[in-house]
PDB file of C-alpha atoms in Angstrom:
ATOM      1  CA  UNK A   1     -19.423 -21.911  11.593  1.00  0.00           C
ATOM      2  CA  UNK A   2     -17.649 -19.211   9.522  1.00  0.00           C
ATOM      3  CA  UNK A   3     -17.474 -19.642   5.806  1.00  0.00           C
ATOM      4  CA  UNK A   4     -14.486 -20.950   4.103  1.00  0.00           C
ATOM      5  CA  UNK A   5     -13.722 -17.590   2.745  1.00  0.00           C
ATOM      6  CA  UNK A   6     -14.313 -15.739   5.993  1.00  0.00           C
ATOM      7  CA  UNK A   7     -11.334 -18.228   7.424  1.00  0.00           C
ATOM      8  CA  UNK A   8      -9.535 -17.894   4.354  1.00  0.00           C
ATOM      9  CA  UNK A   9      -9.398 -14.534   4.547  1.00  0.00           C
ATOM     10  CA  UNK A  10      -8.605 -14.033   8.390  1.00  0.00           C
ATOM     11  CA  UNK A  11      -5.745 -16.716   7.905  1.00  0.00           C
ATOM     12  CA  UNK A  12      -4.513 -14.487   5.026  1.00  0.00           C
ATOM     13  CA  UNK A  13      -5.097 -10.723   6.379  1.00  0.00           C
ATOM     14  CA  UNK A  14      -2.009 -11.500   9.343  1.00  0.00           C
ATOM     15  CA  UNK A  15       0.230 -12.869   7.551  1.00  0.00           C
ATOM     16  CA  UNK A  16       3.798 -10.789   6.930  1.00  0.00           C
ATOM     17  CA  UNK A  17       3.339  -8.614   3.790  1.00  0.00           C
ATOM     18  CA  UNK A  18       5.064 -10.693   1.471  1.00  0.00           C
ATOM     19  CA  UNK A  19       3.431 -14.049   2.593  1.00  0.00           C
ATOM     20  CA  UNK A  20       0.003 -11.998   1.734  1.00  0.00           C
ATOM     21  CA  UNK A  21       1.049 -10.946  -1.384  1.00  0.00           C
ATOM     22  CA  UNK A  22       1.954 -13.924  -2.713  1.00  0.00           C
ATOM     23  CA  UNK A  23      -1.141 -15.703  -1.531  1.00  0.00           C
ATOM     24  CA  UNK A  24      -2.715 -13.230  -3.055  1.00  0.00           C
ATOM     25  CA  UNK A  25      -0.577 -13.326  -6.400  1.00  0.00           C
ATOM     26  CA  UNK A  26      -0.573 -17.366  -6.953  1.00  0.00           C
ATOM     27  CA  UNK A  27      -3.511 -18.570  -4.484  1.00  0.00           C
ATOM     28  CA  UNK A  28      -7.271 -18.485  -5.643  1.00  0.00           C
ATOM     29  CA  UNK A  29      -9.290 -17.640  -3.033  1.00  0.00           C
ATOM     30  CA  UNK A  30     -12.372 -19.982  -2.910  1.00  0.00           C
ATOM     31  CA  UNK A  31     -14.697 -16.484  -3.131  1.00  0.00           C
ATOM     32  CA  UNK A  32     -14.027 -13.104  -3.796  1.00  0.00           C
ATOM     33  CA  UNK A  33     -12.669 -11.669  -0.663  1.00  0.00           C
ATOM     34  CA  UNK A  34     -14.510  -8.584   1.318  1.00  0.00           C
ATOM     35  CA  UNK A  35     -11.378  -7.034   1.837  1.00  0.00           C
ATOM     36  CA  UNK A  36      -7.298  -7.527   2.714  1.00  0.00           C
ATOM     37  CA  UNK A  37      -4.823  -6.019   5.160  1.00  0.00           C
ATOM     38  CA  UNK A  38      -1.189  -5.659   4.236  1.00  0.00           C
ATOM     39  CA  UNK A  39       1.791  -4.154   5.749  1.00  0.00           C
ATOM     40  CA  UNK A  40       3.485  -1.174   3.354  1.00  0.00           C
ATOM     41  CA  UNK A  41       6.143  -0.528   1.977  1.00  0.00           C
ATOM     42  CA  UNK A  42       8.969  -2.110   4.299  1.00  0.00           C
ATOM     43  CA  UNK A  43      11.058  -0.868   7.122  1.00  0.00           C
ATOM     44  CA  UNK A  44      14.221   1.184   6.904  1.00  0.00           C
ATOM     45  CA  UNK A  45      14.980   1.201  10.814  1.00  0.00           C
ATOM     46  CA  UNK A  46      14.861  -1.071  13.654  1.00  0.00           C
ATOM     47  CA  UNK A  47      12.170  -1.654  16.306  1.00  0.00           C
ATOM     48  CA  UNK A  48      12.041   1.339  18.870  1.00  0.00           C
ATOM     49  CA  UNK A  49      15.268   3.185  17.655  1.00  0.00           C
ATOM     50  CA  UNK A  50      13.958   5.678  15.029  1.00  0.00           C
ATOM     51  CA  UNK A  51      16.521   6.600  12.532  1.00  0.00           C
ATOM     52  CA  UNK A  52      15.005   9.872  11.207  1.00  0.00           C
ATOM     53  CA  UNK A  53      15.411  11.312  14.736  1.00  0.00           C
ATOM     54  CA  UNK A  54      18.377   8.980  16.714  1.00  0.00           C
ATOM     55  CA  UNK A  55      21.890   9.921  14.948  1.00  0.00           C
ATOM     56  CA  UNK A  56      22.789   6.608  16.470  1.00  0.00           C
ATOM     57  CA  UNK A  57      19.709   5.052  14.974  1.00  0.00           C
ATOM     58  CA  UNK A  58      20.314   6.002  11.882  1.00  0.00           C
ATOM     59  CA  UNK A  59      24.129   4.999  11.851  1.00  0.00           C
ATOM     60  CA  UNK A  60      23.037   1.266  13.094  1.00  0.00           C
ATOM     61  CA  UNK A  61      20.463   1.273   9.917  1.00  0.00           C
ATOM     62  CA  UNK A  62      22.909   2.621   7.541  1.00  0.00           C
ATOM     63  CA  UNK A  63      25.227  -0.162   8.989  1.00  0.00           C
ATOM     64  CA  UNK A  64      22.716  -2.729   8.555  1.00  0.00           C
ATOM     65  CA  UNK A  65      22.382  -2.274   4.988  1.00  0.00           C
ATOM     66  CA  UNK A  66      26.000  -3.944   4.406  1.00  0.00           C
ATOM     67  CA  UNK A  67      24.075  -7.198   5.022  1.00  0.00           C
ATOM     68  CA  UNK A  68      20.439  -6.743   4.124  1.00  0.00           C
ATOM     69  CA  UNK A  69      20.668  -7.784   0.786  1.00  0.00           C
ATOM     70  CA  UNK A  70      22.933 -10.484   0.858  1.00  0.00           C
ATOM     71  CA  UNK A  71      21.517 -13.333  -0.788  1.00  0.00           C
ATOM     72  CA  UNK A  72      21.551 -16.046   1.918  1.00  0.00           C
ATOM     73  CA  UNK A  73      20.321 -13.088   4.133  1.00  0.00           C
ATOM     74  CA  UNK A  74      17.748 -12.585   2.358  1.00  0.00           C
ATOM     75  CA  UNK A  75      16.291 -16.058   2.131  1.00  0.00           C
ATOM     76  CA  UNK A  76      16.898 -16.921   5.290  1.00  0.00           C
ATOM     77  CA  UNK A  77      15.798 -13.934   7.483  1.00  0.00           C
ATOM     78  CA  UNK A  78      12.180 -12.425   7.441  1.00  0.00           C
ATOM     79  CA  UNK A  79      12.798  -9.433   8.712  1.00  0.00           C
ATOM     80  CA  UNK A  80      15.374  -8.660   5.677  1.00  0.00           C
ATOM     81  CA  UNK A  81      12.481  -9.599   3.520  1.00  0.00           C
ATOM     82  CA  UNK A  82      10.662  -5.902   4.515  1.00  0.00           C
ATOM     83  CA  UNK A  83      14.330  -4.264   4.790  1.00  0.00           C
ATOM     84  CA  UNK A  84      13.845  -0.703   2.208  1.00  0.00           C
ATOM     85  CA  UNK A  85      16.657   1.044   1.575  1.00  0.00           C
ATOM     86  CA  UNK A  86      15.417   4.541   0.341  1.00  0.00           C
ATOM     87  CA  UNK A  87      18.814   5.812   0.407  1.00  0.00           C
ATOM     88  CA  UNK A  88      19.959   3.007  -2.527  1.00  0.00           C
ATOM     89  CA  UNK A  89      16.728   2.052  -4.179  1.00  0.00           C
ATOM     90  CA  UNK A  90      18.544   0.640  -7.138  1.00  0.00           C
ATOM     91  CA  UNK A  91      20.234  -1.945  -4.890  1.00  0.00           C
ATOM     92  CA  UNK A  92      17.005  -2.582  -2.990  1.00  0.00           C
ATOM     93  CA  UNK A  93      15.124  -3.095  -6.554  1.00  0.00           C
ATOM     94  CA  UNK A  94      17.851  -5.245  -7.462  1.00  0.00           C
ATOM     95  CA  UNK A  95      18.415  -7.522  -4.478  1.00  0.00           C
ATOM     96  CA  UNK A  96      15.573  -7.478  -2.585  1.00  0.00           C
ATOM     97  CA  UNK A  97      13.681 -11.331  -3.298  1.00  0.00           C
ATOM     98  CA  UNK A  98      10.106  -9.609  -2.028  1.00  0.00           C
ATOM     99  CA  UNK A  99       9.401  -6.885  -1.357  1.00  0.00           C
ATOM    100  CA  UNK A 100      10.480  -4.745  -4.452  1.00  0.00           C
ATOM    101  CA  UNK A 101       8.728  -7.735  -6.961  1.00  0.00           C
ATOM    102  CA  UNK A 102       5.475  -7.949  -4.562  1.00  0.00           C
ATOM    103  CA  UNK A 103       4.993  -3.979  -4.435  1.00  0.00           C
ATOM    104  CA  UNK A 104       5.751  -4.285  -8.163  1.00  0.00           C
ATOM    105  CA  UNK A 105       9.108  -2.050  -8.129  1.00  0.00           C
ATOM    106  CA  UNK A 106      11.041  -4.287 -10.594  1.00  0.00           C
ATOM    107  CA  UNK A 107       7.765  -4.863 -13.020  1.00  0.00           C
ATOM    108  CA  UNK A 108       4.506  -5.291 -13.241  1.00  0.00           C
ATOM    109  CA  UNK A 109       2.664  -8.588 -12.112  1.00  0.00           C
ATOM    110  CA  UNK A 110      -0.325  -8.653 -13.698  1.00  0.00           C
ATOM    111  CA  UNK A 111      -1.835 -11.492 -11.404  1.00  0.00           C
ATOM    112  CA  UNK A 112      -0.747  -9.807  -8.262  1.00  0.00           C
ATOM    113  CA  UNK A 113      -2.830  -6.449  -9.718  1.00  0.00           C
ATOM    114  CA  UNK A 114      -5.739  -8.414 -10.559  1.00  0.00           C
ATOM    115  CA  UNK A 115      -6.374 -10.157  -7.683  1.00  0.00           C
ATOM    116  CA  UNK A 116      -5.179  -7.335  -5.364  1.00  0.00           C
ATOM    117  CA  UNK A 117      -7.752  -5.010  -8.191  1.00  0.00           C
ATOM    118  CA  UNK A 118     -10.917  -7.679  -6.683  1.00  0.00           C
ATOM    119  CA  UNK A 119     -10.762  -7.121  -3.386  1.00  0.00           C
ATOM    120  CA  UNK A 120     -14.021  -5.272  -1.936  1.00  0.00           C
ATOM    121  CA  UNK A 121     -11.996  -3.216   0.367  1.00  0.00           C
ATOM    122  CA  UNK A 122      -8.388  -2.520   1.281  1.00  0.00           C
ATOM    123  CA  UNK A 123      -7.805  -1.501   4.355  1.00  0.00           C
ATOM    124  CA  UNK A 124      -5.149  -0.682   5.907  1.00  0.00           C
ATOM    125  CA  UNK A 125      -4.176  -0.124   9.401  1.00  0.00           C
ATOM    126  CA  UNK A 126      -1.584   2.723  11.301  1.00  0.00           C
ATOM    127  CA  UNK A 127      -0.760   2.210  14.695  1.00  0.00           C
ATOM    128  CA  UNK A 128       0.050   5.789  15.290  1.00  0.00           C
ATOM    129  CA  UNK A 129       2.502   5.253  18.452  1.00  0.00           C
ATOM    130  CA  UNK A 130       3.654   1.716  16.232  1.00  0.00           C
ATOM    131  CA  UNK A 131       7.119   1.611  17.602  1.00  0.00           C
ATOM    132  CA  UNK A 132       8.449  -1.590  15.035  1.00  0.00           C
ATOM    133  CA  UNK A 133       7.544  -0.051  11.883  1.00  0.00           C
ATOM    134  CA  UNK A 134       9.494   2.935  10.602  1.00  0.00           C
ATOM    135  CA  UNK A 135       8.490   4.619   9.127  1.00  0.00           C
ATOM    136  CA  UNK A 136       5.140   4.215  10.453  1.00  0.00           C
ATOM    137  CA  UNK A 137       3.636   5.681   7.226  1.00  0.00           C
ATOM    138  CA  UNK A 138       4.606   2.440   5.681  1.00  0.00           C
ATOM    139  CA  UNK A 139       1.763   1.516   6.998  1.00  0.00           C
ATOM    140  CA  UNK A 140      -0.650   3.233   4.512  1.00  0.00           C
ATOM    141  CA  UNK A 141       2.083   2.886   1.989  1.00  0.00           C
ATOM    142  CA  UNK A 142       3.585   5.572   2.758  1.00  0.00           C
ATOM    143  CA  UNK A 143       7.776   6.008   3.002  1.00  0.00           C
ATOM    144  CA  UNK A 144      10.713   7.820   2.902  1.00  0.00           C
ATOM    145  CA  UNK A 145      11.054   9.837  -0.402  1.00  0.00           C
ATOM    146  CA  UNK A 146      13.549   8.966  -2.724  1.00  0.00           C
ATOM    147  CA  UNK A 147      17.325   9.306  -1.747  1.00  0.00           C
ATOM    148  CA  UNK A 148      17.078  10.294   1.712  1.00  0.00           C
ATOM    149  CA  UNK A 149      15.405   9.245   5.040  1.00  0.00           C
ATOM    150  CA  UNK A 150      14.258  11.628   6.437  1.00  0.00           C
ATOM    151  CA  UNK A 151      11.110  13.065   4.412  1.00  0.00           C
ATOM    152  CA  UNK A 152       7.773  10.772   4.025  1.00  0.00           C
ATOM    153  CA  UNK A 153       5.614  10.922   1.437  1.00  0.00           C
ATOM    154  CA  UNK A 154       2.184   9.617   1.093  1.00  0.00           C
ATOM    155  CA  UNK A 155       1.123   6.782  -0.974  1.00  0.00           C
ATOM    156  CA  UNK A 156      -0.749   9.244  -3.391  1.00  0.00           C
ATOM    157  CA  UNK A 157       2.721  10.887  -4.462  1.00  0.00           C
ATOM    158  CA  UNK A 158       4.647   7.554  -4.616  1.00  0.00           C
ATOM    159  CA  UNK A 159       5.702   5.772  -8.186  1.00  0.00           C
ATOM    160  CA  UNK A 160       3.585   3.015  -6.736  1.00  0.00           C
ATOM    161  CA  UNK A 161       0.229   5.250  -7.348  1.00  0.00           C
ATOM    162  CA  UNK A 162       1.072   7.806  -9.978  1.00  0.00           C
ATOM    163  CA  UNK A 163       2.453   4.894 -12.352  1.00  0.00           C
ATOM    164  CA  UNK A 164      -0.964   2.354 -10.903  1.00  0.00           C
ATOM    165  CA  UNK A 165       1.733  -0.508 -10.817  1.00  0.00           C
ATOM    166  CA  UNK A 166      -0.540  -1.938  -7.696  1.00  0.00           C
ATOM    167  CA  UNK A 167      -3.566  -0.564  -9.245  1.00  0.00           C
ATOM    168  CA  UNK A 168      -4.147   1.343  -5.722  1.00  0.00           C
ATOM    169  CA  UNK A 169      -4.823   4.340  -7.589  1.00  0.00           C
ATOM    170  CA  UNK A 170      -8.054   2.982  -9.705  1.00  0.00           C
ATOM    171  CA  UNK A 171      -8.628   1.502  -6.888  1.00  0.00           C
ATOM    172  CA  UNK A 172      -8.639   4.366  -4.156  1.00  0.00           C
ATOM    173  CA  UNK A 173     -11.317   5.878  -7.586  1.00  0.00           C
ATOM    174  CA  UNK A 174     -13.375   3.649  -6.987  1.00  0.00           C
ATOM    175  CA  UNK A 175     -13.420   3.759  -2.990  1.00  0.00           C
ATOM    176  CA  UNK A 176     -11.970   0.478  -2.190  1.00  0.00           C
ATOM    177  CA  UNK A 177      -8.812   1.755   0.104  1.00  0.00           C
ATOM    178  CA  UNK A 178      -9.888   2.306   3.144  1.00  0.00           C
ATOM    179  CA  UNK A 179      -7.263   3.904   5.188  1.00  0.00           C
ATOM    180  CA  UNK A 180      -7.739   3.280   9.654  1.00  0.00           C
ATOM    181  CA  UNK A 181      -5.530   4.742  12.022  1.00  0.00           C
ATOM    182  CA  UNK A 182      -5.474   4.028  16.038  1.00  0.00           C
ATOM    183  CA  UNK A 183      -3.682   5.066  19.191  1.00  0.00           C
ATOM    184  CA  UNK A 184      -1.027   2.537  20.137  1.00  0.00           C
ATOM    185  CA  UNK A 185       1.808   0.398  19.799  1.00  0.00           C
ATOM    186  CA  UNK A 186       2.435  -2.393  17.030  1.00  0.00           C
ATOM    187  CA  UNK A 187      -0.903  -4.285  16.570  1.00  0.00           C
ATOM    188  CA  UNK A 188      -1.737  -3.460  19.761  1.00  0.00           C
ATOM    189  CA  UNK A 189      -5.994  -3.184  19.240  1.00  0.00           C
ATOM    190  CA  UNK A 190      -8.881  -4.516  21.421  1.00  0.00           C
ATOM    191  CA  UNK A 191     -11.184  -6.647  20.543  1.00  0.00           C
ATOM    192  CA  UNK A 192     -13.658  -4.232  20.807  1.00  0.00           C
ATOM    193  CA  UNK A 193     -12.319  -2.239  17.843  1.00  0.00           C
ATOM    194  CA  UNK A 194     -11.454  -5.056  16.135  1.00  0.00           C
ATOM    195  CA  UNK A 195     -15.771  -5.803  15.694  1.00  0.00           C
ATOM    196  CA  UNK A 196     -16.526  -1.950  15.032  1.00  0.00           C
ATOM    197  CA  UNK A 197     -14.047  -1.372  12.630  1.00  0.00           C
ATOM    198  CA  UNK A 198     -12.946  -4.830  11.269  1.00  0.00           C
ATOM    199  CA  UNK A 199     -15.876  -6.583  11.725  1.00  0.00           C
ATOM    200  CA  UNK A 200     -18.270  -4.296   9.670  1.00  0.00           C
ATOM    201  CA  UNK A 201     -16.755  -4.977   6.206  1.00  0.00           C
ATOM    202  CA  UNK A 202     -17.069  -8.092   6.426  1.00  0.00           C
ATOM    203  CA  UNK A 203     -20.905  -8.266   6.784  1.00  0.00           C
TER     204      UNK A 203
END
């Protein structure tokens, strides 16, 4: 039977980003855990209409952001929960409920970097043909640079890192991001990769 901490840590590795993070920030695990997957920086487009490369796209997403951060919005739709404006960060820092206070943009949490800072391993997971998540670089938290959306940077040149708000930078140091990429659509992976690249860090 697997271990509390092996279920624990299944249960907590596919949850949405911010339902991670806050498990993460208020929950003790009831061991250390081997390692964590999260989901970015947010999403500043819809599913399978890319904004950076659709003029329609991008009008629809621009649109969109006359509601995102409305507070009933907010509470009451997930996928406004993950909604990045890169265009307006100080409105997204401002507004957003999650996102911006779980990826630390408003202040530091010390208990989110702490726990986050224990982890074995971070991994995180691309799905290079991921056609939910745009930008897909969100996915190794990556995004949009500031005050467009059209450029991505990595996460090594974002505020995020250079600042260590998440401490991803002493952690990447010390060899505990571990960054995976596959062909395919949103969380579309076998089981078979799932045991030789999962599996492993977990043993």
């Amino acid at each position: 039977m697997a271990s509390s901490s092996f279920l624990w840590l299944l249960a907590l590795a596919f949850l949405p980003a911010s339902c991670a993070s806050l498990a993460l920030g208020h929950l003790d695990p009831p061991a250390p855990l081997p390692l964590v997957i999260w989901h970015g920086m947010g999403v500043f487009g819809l599913p399978r209409c890319p904004g950076e490369s659709s003029h329609i796209c991008d009008l629809i997403r621009k649109t969109l952001n006359a509601g995102a951060y409305n507070k009933a919005i907010q509470e009451r739709l997930v996928q406004a929960e993950y909604w990045h404006d890169p265009i307006k960060e100080d409105i997204y820092r401002n507004h957003s409920i999650f996102l911006a206070d779980i990826n630390q943009e408003r202040g530091v949490n010390e208990s989110y970097k702490k726990n986050l800072m224990a982890l074995k391993k971070f991994v995180m997971v691309k799905f290079l043909n991921d056609s939910i998540v745009d930008p897909v670089d969100s996915e190794w938290f990556g995004f949009y640079r500031s005050g467009q959306a059209k450029e991505t940077i990595p996460l090594q040149e974002s505020t995020l890192y250079t600042q260590d708000r998440l401490g991803l930078k002493a952690m990447d140091n010390e060899g505990q991001l571990v960054f995976l990429a596959l062909e395919g659509d949103h969380l579309q992976l076998s089981e078979a990769w799932f045991y030789a690249h999962i599996i492993p860090f977990l043993e």
